[in-house]
Coordinates of C-alpha atoms and ligand atoms in Angstrom, one line a residue:
X1 CA 0.1 0.2 -0.2
X2 CA 1.5 3.4 -0.9
X3 CA 2.1 5.3 2.5
X4 CA 0.7 8.5 3.1
X5 CA 1.8 10.3 5.8
X6 CA -0.1 12.3 8.1
X7 CA 1.1 15.1 10.3
X8 CA -0.4 15.5 13.8
X9 CA -0.4 18.7 15.8
X10 CA 0.8 18.1 19.3
X11 CA 1.6 20.0 22.4
X12 CA 4.5 19.3 25.3
X13 CA 3.6 17.2 28.0
X14 CA 6.0 18.0 31.2
X15 CA 8.4 15.4 32.8
X16 CA 9.0 13.2 29.7
X17 CA 12.7 13.0 30.9
X18 CA 14.3 9.8 30.5
X19 CA 15.8 8.2 34.0
X20 CA 18.1 5.6 35.0
X21 CA 16.9 3.4 32.2
X22 CA 13.9 5.0 30.3
X23 CA 11.0 6.9 30.9
X24 CA 8.7 5.1 33.6
X25 CA 5.3 6.5 34.4
X26 CA 1.9 5.4 35.4
X27 CA -0.1 3.4 32.5
X28 CA -2.9 6.2 33.3
X29 CA 0.0 8.8 32.3
X30 CA 1.3 6.9 29.1
X31 CA -2.5 6.4 27.9
X32 CA -3.4 9.9 27.8
X33 CA -3.9 11.1 23.8
X34 CA -0.8 12.1 22.6
X35 CA 1.8 11.1 25.2
X36 CA 3.2 8.1 23.8
X37 CA 3.3 9.5 20.3
X38 CA 5.1 12.4 21.5
X39 CA 7.6 10.5 23.4
X40 CA 8.4 8.0 20.4
X41 CA 8.4 10.7 17.7
X42 CA 11.2 12.2 20.0
X43 CA 12.8 9.1 20.1
X44 CA 12.6 8.7 16.3
X45 CA 13.9 12.4 15.8
X46 CA 17.0 11.7 18.4
X47 CA 18.4 8.8 16.3
X48 CA 21.8 9.7 15.8
X49 CA 22.4 10.0 11.8
X50 CA 21.8 8.8 9.4
X51 CA 18.6 9.1 11.8
X52 CA 15.0 7.0 11.5
X53 CA 14.3 6.9 8.1
X54 CA 15.7 3.9 6.4
X55 CA 16.7 2.3 9.7
X56 CA 16.2 -1.5 11.0
X57 CA 14.3 -1.3 14.7
X58 CA 13.7 -3.8 17.1
X59 CA 10.5 -3.7 19.1
X60 CA 9.4 -5.9 21.8
X61 CA 9.1 -5.6 26.0
X62 CA 8.0 -7.7 28.7
X63 CA 4.4 -8.0 27.8
X64 CA 2.8 -5.6 30.3
X65 CA -0.2 -4.1 30.1
X66 CA -0.4 -1.3 27.5
X67 CA 2.0 -3.1 25.6
X68 CA 0.2 -4.0 22.6
X69 CA -1.7 -0.4 22.3
X70 CA 2.0 1.4 22.3
X71 CA 3.4 -1.5 19.6
X72 CA 0.5 -0.3 16.9
X73 CA 1.7 3.5 18.1
X74 CA 5.0 2.7 17.7
X75 CA 4.4 0.8 13.9
X76 CA 2.3 4.2 12.9
X77 CA 5.0 6.4 13.8
X78 CA 7.9 4.1 12.4
X79 CA 6.0 4.0 9.1
X80 CA 5.4 8.0 9.2
X81 CA 9.1 8.8 9.8
X82 CA 10.3 6.3 6.9
X83 CA 11.8 3.6 9.2
X84 CA 12.4 0.7 6.4
X85 CA 12.1 -2.4 9.0
X86 CA 10.5 -3.3 11.9
X87 CA 11.7 -6.5 13.9
X88 CA 9.0 -7.5 16.7
X89 CA 8.7 -9.9 19.1
X90 CA 5.6 -12.2 18.7
X91 CA 2.8 -10.9 20.9
X92 CA 5.1 -7.8 21.6
X93 CA 7.4 -10.4 24.0
X94 CA 11.3 -10.0 23.7
X95 CA 13.4 -9.8 26.9
X96 CA 15.8 -6.7 27.3
X97 CA 18.6 -9.0 27.1
X98 CA 17.2 -10.8 24.0
X99 CA 16.4 -7.0 22.4
X100 CA 20.0 -6.4 23.1
X101 CA 21.0 -9.8 21.1
X102 CA 18.7 -9.3 18.3
X103 CA 19.9 -5.7 17.3
X104 CA 23.3 -6.7 17.5
X105 CA 22.8 -9.9 15.3
X106 CA 20.4 -8.8 13.0
X107 CA 22.8 -5.3 12.2
X108 CA 19.6 -3.1 13.2
X109 CA 19.7 0.5 13.9
X110 CA 18.4 0.5 17.5
X111 CA 15.6 -0.8 19.2
X112 CA 12.7 0.5 21.5
X113 CA 12.0 -1.4 24.6
X114 CA 8.4 -1.4 26.4
X115 CA 9.0 -2.3 29.8
X116 CA 9.3 -0.8 33.4
X117 CA 11.6 -3.9 34.3
X118 CA 10.6 -4.5 37.8
X119 CA 7.9 -2.0 38.8
X120 CA 4.5 -3.4 39.2
X121 CA 1.9 -3.8 36.1
X122 CA -1.5 -3.5 34.8
X123 CA -3.9 -0.7 34.5
X124 CA -3.5 1.0 37.8
X125 CA 0.8 0.4 37.8
X126 CA 3.7 1.4 35.3
X127 CA 4.7 1.2 31.9
X128 CA 8.3 2.3 30.4
X129 CA 9.6 3.1 26.8
X130 CA 13.6 2.9 26.3
X131 CA 15.5 3.3 23.3
X132 CA 18.9 1.3 22.7
X133 CA 22.0 2.0 20.3
X134 CA 23.4 0.1 17.3
X135 CA 25.3 -1.8 19.8
X136 CA 22.6 -3.1 21.6
X137 CA 23.0 -0.7 24.8
X138 CA 20.9 1.9 26.4
X139 CA 21.2 5.2 24.8
X140 CA 23.7 7.1 26.4
X141 CA 23.1 10.5 28.2
X142 CA 23.7 12.7 25.2
X143 CA 20.9 10.8 23.4
X144 CA 18.5 10.5 26.3
X145 CA 18.9 14.6 26.9
X146 CA 18.4 14.9 23.5
X147 CA 14.9 12.9 23.4
X148 CA 14.0 15.2 26.2
X149 CA 14.8 18.5 24.6
X150 CA 12.7 17.3 21.9
X151 CA 9.4 16.3 24.1
X152 CA 9.7 20.3 25.6
X153 CA 9.2 21.6 22.0
X154 CA 7.5 18.9 19.7
X155 CA 4.8 20.5 17.8
X156 CA 3.8 17.7 15.9
X157 CA 4.6 14.0 14.8
X158 CA 3.8 11.9 12.0
X159 CA 1.9 9.0 11.2
X160 CA 0.8 6.6 8.6
X161 CA -2.7 5.4 9.4
X162 CA -3.9 1.7 9.2
X163 CA -5.7 -1.3 10.6
X164 CA -3.6 -2.6 13.6
X165 CA -1.1 -5.5 12.7
X166 CA -1.5 -8.7 13.8
X167 CA 1.7 -9.2 16.3
X168 CA 0.3 -12.7 17.5
X169 CA 1.7 -14.6 14.3
X170 CA 5.2 -15.0 13.6
X171 CA 6.0 -14.0 9.9
X172 CA 6.2 -11.0 7.4
X173 CA 4.2 -8.4 6.3
X174 CA 4.3 -4.5 5.8
X175 CA 2.5 -1.2 7.0
X176 CA 2.7 1.6 4.5
X177 CA 6.3 1.1 3.2
X178 CA 7.7 -0.4 6.3
X179 CA 8.7 -4.0 6.1
X180 CA 7.2 -5.5 9.5
X181 CA 9.0 -9.1 10.5
X182 CA 7.2 -11.1 13.5
X183 CA 9.9 -13.5 15.3
X184 CA 10.0 -16.2 17.7
X185 CA 11.3 -14.1 20.9
X186 CA 13.3 -17.3 22.2
X187 CA 14.7 -19.0 19.4
X188 CA 17.9 -16.3 18.6
X189 CA 18.8 -16.1 22.5
X190 CA 18.7 -19.6 23.5
X191 CA 20.8 -20.3 20.6
X192 CA 23.3 -17.6 21.7
X193 CA 23.8 -18.7 25.2
X194 CA 24.0 -22.4 24.1
X195 CA 27.4 -20.4 22.2
X196 CA 28.7 -18.9 25.4
X197 CA 28.0 -21.8 27.9
X198 CA 28.7 -25.9 27.5
X199 CA 25.1 -26.9 27.6
X200 CA 26.3 -30.3 27.4
X201 CA 28.1 -30.2 30.6
X202 CA 25.4 -28.1 32.9
X203 CA 22.8 -31.0 31.7
X204 CA 24.9 -33.9 32.3
X205 CA 25.6 -32.4 35.9
X206 CA 21.7 -31.4 36.4
X207 CA 20.5 -35.0 35.1
X208 CA 23.2 -36.9 37.3
X209 CA 20.4 -36.4 40.3
X210 CA 21.5 -35.2 43.6
X211 CA 21.3 -31.2 42.4
X212 CA 17.8 -30.1 42.3
X213 CA 16.6 -26.2 40.6
X214 CA 13.8 -24.0 40.8
X215 CA 13.5 -21.3 38.6
X216 CA 11.0 -18.5 39.0
X217 CA 10.1 -16.1 36.5
X218 CA 7.6 -14.2 38.5
X219 CA 5.1 -14.0 35.6
X220 CA 7.5 -11.7 34.1
X221 CA 9.2 -11.9 30.5
X222 CA 11.8 -14.7 31.5
X223 CA 9.0 -17.6 31.2
X224 CA 9.2 -18.8 28.1
X225 CA 13.1 -18.3 27.8
X226 CA 13.4 -20.2 31.1
X227 CA 11.2 -23.3 30.2
X228 CA 13.1 -23.5 26.8
X229 CA 16.5 -23.9 29.1
X230 CA 15.6 -25.6 31.9
X231 CA 13.0 -27.8 30.5
X232 CA 13.9 -28.0 27.0
X233 CA 17.9 -27.6 27.0
X234 CA 18.6 -29.2 30.5
X235 CA 15.8 -32.0 30.4
X236 CA 14.9 -30.7 33.6
X237 CA 11.0 -31.6 35.0
X238 CA 8.5 -28.6 34.5
X239 CA 8.4 -28.4 38.5
X240 CA 12.0 -27.4 38.2
X241 CA 10.1 -23.4 36.9
X242 CA 7.2 -21.5 38.3
X243 CA 5.3 -18.5 37.4
X244 CA 6.7 -19.0 33.6
X245 CA 3.6 -17.4 31.7
X246 CA 3.9 -14.0 31.3
X247 CA 1.5 -12.0 32.5
X248 CA 0.4 -8.4 32.4
X249 CA 0.4 -7.4 35.3
X250 CA 2.8 -10.4 36.8
X251 CA 0.1 -11.9 38.5
X252 CA -1.1 -9.0 40.4
X253 CA 2.9 -9.0 42.2
X254 CA 5.9 -7.4 42.0
X255 CA 8.4 -8.6 39.3
X256 CA 11.7 -7.8 41.2
X257 CA 13.6 -10.8 42.3
X258 CA 15.0 -10.0 45.9
X259 CA 14.0 -11.7 49.5
X260 CA 11.1 -9.8 50.0
X261 CA 9.1 -10.1 46.2
X262 CA 10.4 -13.5 45.4
X263 CA 9.6 -14.9 48.8
X264 CA 7.5 -17.8 47.2
X265 CA 10.7 -19.0 45.9
X266 CA 12.8 -18.6 48.7
X267 CA 10.3 -20.6 50.8
X268 CA 10.5 -23.2 48.2
X269 CA 13.8 -23.5 48.2
X270 CA 13.9 -23.4 51.9
X271 CA 10.9 -25.9 52.6
X272 CA 11.8 -28.4 49.7
X273 CA 15.4 -28.5 50.4
X274 CA 16.2 -27.3 46.5
X275 CA 19.8 -26.7 46.0
X276 CA 19.5 -24.0 43.7
X277 CA 17.2 -21.4 43.4
X278 CA 17.0 -18.4 40.7
X279 CA 14.1 -15.7 39.9
X280 CA 14.5 -12.8 37.2
X281 CA 12.5 -9.4 36.9
X282 CA 9.7 -8.3 34.6
X283 CA 12.1 -7.8 31.4
X284 CA 14.6 -10.5 32.3
X285 CA 17.7 -8.4 33.0
X286 CA 18.2 -8.9 36.8
X287 CA 18.6 -12.1 38.7
X288 CA 18.6 -13.5 42.0
X289 CA 20.8 -16.6 43.1
X290 CA 19.8 -18.6 46.0
X291 CA 21.0 -22.0 47.7
X292 CA 19.4 -23.9 50.3
X293 CA 20.5 -21.9 53.7
X294 CA 22.4 -19.5 51.0
X295 CA 21.7 -16.1 49.6
X296 CA 24.4 -14.8 47.2
X297 CA 24.5 -11.2 47.3
X298 CA 24.7 -9.7 43.8
X299 CA 28.0 -7.8 44.4
X300 CA 29.0 -11.1 45.6
X301 CA 27.7 -12.8 42.6
X302 CA 29.7 -10.8 39.7
X303 CA 33.1 -11.3 41.6
X304 CA 32.6 -14.9 42.0
X305 CA 31.4 -15.3 38.5
X306 CA 34.8 -13.1 37.3
X307 CA 36.9 -15.6 39.6
X308 CA 35.5 -18.7 37.8
X309 CA 35.0 -17.2 34.4
X310 CA 38.0 -18.4 32.6
X311 CA 37.8 -22.2 34.2
X312 CA 34.0 -22.4 33.6
X313 CA 32.1 -20.9 30.7
X314 CA 33.8 -21.2 27.5
X315 CA 32.8 -18.0 26.2
X316 CA 35.8 -16.5 28.4
X317 CA 38.4 -19.3 27.4
X318 CA 40.7 -17.1 25.6
X319 CA 40.6 -14.5 28.7
X320 CA 38.7 -11.6 30.8
X321 CA 39.7 -8.3 29.3
X322 CA 38.4 -5.9 32.3
X323 CA 36.1 -5.6 34.9
X324 CA 33.6 -3.3 36.3
X325 CA 31.1 -2.6 38.8
X326 CA 28.7 0.5 39.4
X327 CA 29.9 2.7 42.2
X328 CA 27.4 1.7 44.9
X329 CA 27.9 -2.0 44.2
X330 CA 30.4 -3.2 46.8
X331 CA 34.2 -3.9 46.0
X332 CA 34.4 -7.6 45.8
X333 CA 35.0 -7.5 42.1
X334 CA 37.8 -5.1 42.8
X335 CA 39.6 -7.7 44.6
X336 CA 39.4 -10.4 42.0
X337 CA 40.9 -7.7 39.3
X338 CA 43.2 -7.0 41.6
X339 CA 44.6 -10.7 42.1
X340 CA 44.3 -11.3 38.6
X341 CA 45.8 -8.5 37.1
X342 CA 42.4 -6.8 35.4
X343 CA 41.9 -3.5 34.7
X344 CA 38.6 -2.7 37.0
X345 CA 36.4 0.5 36.3
X346 CA 33.6 2.5 38.9
X347 CA 31.0 3.9 36.9
X348 CA 27.7 5.5 37.7
X349 CA 24.4 3.4 38.6
X350 CA 22.7 2.3 35.1
X351 CA 23.9 -0.1 32.8
X352 CA 24.6 2.3 30.3
X353 CA 27.7 3.5 31.4
X354 CA 29.3 -0.1 31.0
X355 CA 28.9 0.1 26.8
X356 CA 31.6 2.4 25.9
X357 CA 34.2 -0.1 27.7
X358 CA 32.7 -2.8 26.1
X359 CA 32.9 -1.7 22.5
X360 CA 36.3 -0.6 23.2
X361 CA 37.3 -4.2 24.3
X362 CA 38.2 -3.5 27.6
X363 CA 35.6 -4.7 29.8
X364 CA 34.0 -8.5 30.0
X365 CA 32.1 -9.0 33.1
X366 CA 30.3 -6.3 35.2
X367 CA 27.6 -5.9 37.5
X368 CA 25.3 -4.0 40.2
X369 CA 24.3 -4.6 43.4
X370 CA 20.9 -4.2 42.2
X371 CA 20.5 -7.8 40.8
X372 CA 22.4 -6.8 37.7
X373 CA 24.8 -8.9 36.3
X374 CA 26.4 -9.5 32.8
X375 CA 29.1 -9.3 30.1
X376 CA 30.1 -8.3 26.8
X377 CA 28.0 -11.1 24.9
X378 CA 25.3 -8.2 24.9
X379 CA 25.3 -4.4 26.0
X380 CA 22.4 -5.3 28.8
X381 CA 22.6 -7.1 32.1
X382 CA 21.3 -10.7 31.3
X383 CA 19.3 -12.3 34.0
X384 CA 19.1 -15.7 32.5
X385 CA 23.0 -15.6 31.4
X386 CA 23.7 -15.3 35.0
X387 CA 21.8 -17.8 35.9
X388 CA 23.5 -20.1 33.5
X389 CA 26.8 -18.8 34.7
X390 CA 26.2 -19.9 38.1
X391 CA 25.1 -23.3 36.9
X392 CA 28.5 -23.6 35.1
X393 CA 30.0 -22.5 38.0
X394 CA 28.5 -25.3 40.2
X395 CA 29.0 -27.8 37.2
X396 CA 32.6 -27.1 37.2
X397 CA 33.0 -27.0 41.3
X398 CA 31.6 -30.5 41.4
X399 CA 33.6 -31.9 39.0
X400 CA 36.4 -30.9 41.2
X401 CA 34.8 -31.7 44.1
X402 CA 31.1 -33.7 44.3
X403 CA 28.3 -32.3 46.2
X404 CA 29.8 -28.8 46.4
X405 CA 26.8 -26.3 47.2
X406 CA 26.1 -22.6 46.5
X407 CA 27.2 -22.2 50.2
X408 CA 30.6 -23.9 49.7
X409 CA 31.1 -21.8 46.4
X410 CA 30.3 -18.6 48.7
X411 CA 32.7 -19.7 51.6
X412 CA 35.5 -20.7 49.4
X413 CA 35.3 -17.5 47.7
X414 CA 35.4 -15.4 51.0
X415 CA 38.3 -17.7 52.3
X416 CA 40.4 -16.4 49.3
X417 CA 39.4 -12.7 48.9
X418 CA 37.8 -12.0 52.1
X419 CA 34.3 -10.8 52.5
X420 CA 32.4 -7.6 51.7
X421 CA 29.4 -7.4 53.6
X422 CA 27.0 -5.3 51.8
X423 CA 23.2 -4.2 52.6
X424 CA 20.8 -1.7 50.9
X425 CA 18.0 0.0 52.3
X426 CA 15.2 1.2 49.6
X427 CA 12.6 3.7 51.0
X428 CA 10.1 3.6 48.4
X429 CA 7.7 6.4 47.3
X430 CA 8.5 8.9 49.9
X431 CA 7.3 12.6 49.6
X432 CA 9.8 14.3 47.2
X433 CA 10.0 17.4 48.7
X434 CA 11.3 15.6 51.9
X435 CA 13.7 13.3 50.4
X436 CA 15.3 16.5 48.0
X437 CA 15.7 18.2 51.6
X438 CA 17.3 15.3 53.4
X439 CA 20.0 15.1 49.7
X440 CA 20.6 18.4 49.6
X441 CA 21.7 19.1 53.6
X442 CA 23.8 15.4 53.1
X443 CA 25.1 17.2 50.0
X444 CA 26.1 20.1 51.8
X445 CA 28.3 18.0 54.5
X446 CA 29.3 15.4 52.4
X447 CA 31.1 17.9 50.1
X448 CA 32.2 20.4 52.6
X449 CA 36.1 20.4 53.1
X450 CA 35.7 20.0 56.8
X451 CA 34.2 16.8 56.4
X452 CA 37.1 14.7 56.2
X453 CA 38.5 13.3 59.5
X454 CA 34.9 13.9 61.4
X455 CA 34.1 11.1 63.3
X456 CA 30.7 9.3 62.9
X457 CA 30.7 7.0 65.8
X458 CA 33.8 5.0 65.5
X459 CA 34.1 5.7 61.8
X460 CA 36.2 8.1 60.6
X461 CA 36.0 10.0 57.7
X462 CA 38.6 9.3 54.9
X463 CA 36.9 10.8 52.1
X464 CA 33.4 11.8 50.9
X465 CA 31.6 13.6 48.0
X466 CA 29.2 13.7 45.3
X467 CA 30.1 10.8 42.3
X468 CA 31.3 12.1 39.1
X469 CA 32.2 10.1 36.2
X470 CA 34.3 10.7 33.2
X471 CA 34.1 8.1 30.5
X472 CA 37.6 6.8 30.1
X473 CA 36.4 6.5 26.1
X474 CA 34.6 9.4 25.1
X475 CA 35.3 12.0 27.7
X476 CA 31.7 12.6 28.3
X477 CA 31.1 13.4 32.3
X478 CA 28.5 12.5 34.3
X479 CA 27.8 14.7 37.5
X480 CA 25.8 14.0 41.0
X481 CA 25.5 10.1 40.8
X482 CA 25.4 9.6 44.3
X483 CA 26.6 11.1 47.5
X484 CA 29.0 8.8 49.3
X485 CA 31.4 8.5 52.2
X486 CA 34.2 6.3 53.1
X487 CA 35.8 5.7 56.4
X488 CA 39.4 4.9 57.5
X489 CA 38.6 1.5 58.0
X490 CA 37.4 0.9 54.0
X491 CA 33.8 0.9 54.9
X492 CA 31.4 2.8 53.0
X493 CA 28.0 4.4 53.0
X494 CA 26.2 5.5 50.0
X495 CA 22.8 8.0 49.2
X496 CA 21.0 8.2 46.0
X497 CA 17.6 9.0 44.8
X498 CA 16.3 6.3 42.1
X499 CA 16.1 7.3 38.6
X500 CA 13.4 4.5 38.0
X501 CA 10.3 5.4 40.4
X502 CA 7.1 6.6 38.7
X503 CA 5.9 8.1 41.7
X504 CA 7.4 10.2 44.7
X505 CA 10.8 9.5 45.4
X506 CA 12.9 6.3 46.5
X507 CA 15.9 6.7 48.6
X508 CA 18.7 4.3 48.4
X509 CA 20.9 3.9 51.0
X510 CA 23.7 1.7 50.6
X511 CA 26.3 0.6 53.1
X512 CA 29.5 -1.9 52.7
X513 CA 32.1 -3.0 55.2
X514 CA 34.9 -5.5 54.5
X515 CA 36.5 -8.2 56.6
X516 CA 38.9 -10.9 56.0
X517 CA 38.2 -12.3 60.0
X518 CA 37.5 -15.9 58.8
X519 CA 34.9 -16.5 61.7
X520 CA 33.0 -13.5 60.6
X521 CA 32.5 -15.5 56.9
X522 CA 29.2 -17.1 57.8
X523 CA 28.0 -14.3 59.8
X524 CA 24.5 -12.4 59.3
X525 CA 25.1 -9.0 57.0
X526 CA 22.6 -7.3 58.7
X527 CA 24.3 -7.7 62.4
X528 CA 27.5 -6.9 61.0
X529 CA 26.5 -3.8 59.2
X530 CA 24.3 -2.2 62.0
X531 CA 26.7 0.2 63.3
X532 CA 27.2 1.5 60.1
X533 CA 23.7 2.0 59.1
X534 CA 22.7 3.5 62.3
X535 CA 25.0 5.9 61.3
X536 CA 24.3 6.8 58.3
X537 CA 20.5 6.9 59.7
X538 CA 21.8 9.7 62.2
X539 CA 23.7 12.0 59.5
X540 CA 20.8 11.9 57.3
X541 CA 18.4 12.6 59.7
X542 CA 16.3 10.5 57.1
X543 CA 13.1 9.9 59.8
X544 CA 13.1 13.3 60.4
X545 CA 12.9 14.4 56.3
X546 CA 10.5 11.4 55.3
X547 CA 8.9 10.4 58.3
X548 CA 9.7 6.7 57.6
X549 CA 11.6 4.6 60.5
X550 CA 11.6 1.6 58.3
X551 CA 12.6 1.0 54.7
X552 CA 10.4 -0.7 52.2
X553 CA 12.8 -3.2 51.1
X554 CA 16.4 -4.5 52.8
X555 CA 18.5 -6.4 50.8
Ligands
LIG601 C1 17.9 0.9 39.6 C2 19.0 0.3 40.0 C3 20.1 0.2 39.0 C4 19.6 -0.4 37.4 C5 18.2 0.4 37.2 C6 17.5 -0.2 36.0 O1 17.9 2.6 39.3 O2 19.5 0.7 41.3 O3 21.5 -0.2 39.4 O4 20.5 -0.2 36.7 O5 17.7 0.4 38.4 O6 17.3 -1.8 36.3 P1 17.5 3.4 40.1 O7 18.0 4.6 39.7 O8 16.0 3.4 40.6 O9 18.3 3.3 41.7 V1 16.0 -2.5 35.2 O10 16.0 -3.9 36.0 O11 14.8 -1.4 36.0 O12 16.3 -1.8 33.9
LIG602 CO1 15.0 -5.1 34.7

């Protein structure tokens, strides 16, 4: 059909500023007339040269409520902006890591991801839109700033009108002059993982009988991927996966893989004596790893994967190029880098900061304390990759010493490197003004020159400030990335405001303390960190500013 492009007049909406990972708002906000269209037009207008015209874009997400109407709008806008080809996951489903892989492997221009990640879904909950670049990674700040600027002045957008495209059937069609390919969301990704890991070794380890697995997709997008891996590839029974049918409202739950929101997994692992439990978030980029009686802190997880990579994961047989973590993530990975002679980078919170280092060949494995772990196989964190990495480590460890458990792997790591105790307190959806005021008073203390040498209880301040990062590859500078205080004994406290919430403000408090005292290796992290947390709450006057005496989530 001949494409007749229609120009629609519109007015800017306030607040279309992408946060840590795209634009996240309530569905009610996205579903206002023109709201989604404005933002998508701003993305299309901000695609770096040669731009949207003639481009190939990948579209998909976690299947949450409002995904299908958003995809139909995206199709109309892409046709109106001269996009040549759209590659769309069947039923709009594509995990965030799968989008990253498909952009790279199909050599697409970029991708539009429809997810609010671990935020709840449904008519009264959240939706989100994010743009990823040619390298498969989240748009850097230069591009998200441009998108935001366009949203503040937008006066029109361009569409081709036509009937909805049936995205439930795999195959090719066209809309206006845009070619549309609806693809199997799972196949390419699982094939790619089979090249990274030794599926044969994992399968024979899991089939040997004594090691049991439970994977929980929390009703998010990883359900079909997890089933394909655990049931189809590794030959495990259906009972080894749960909540694996993606649901638009995540079964009414909170698709966030942590000890609070993945409680049913934790309970099942404990009550049934399961050897290995894992969960992923709504869009499949996060992971949680547990064993019977063992919780793998994400900061430890990435350090352990980095430590085992060249022995246990074929992808890294040729060596590891470098390691990295986000600023609040504990320094456990730094210790692995030091011992093995790898470069190690500290970047601000958000996966977009790892991409340049990977593209430059200086970074192989990295992670964030927020249950994000990944490598340069793609440009997003990858929940199922981390789960399969852990199964590879356990398979390798059991080859060396049969009967090795998740706890054994953790303890062995602490014996070599010492233990970085780490915890995060989240105060979700507090009143914005109070949160801002609290950060302002903390900032004036942390950035004042007289703060160094101050004693907070037993902790003497060695260094403090507001984290600023200069990208070693392109020199771009990102300021105000979190208030940190490091103490003389090496421990740290950090305060940040979240950039992924959709209502009010979320305060995150991170605390870290190192110990190489073997007697402490099996201790409860909360207990050991208590004095530090008390000082953090005292200096921030958090309760006074926010009225909250308790965090919403403790990790
Ligand atoms: C949070 C995490 C951050 C992560 C981001 C996106 O951001 O702290 O580490 O990269 O979520 O994860 P913030 O600004 O709320 O602290 V996901 O799984 O939402 O794409
Ligand atoms: Co996510």
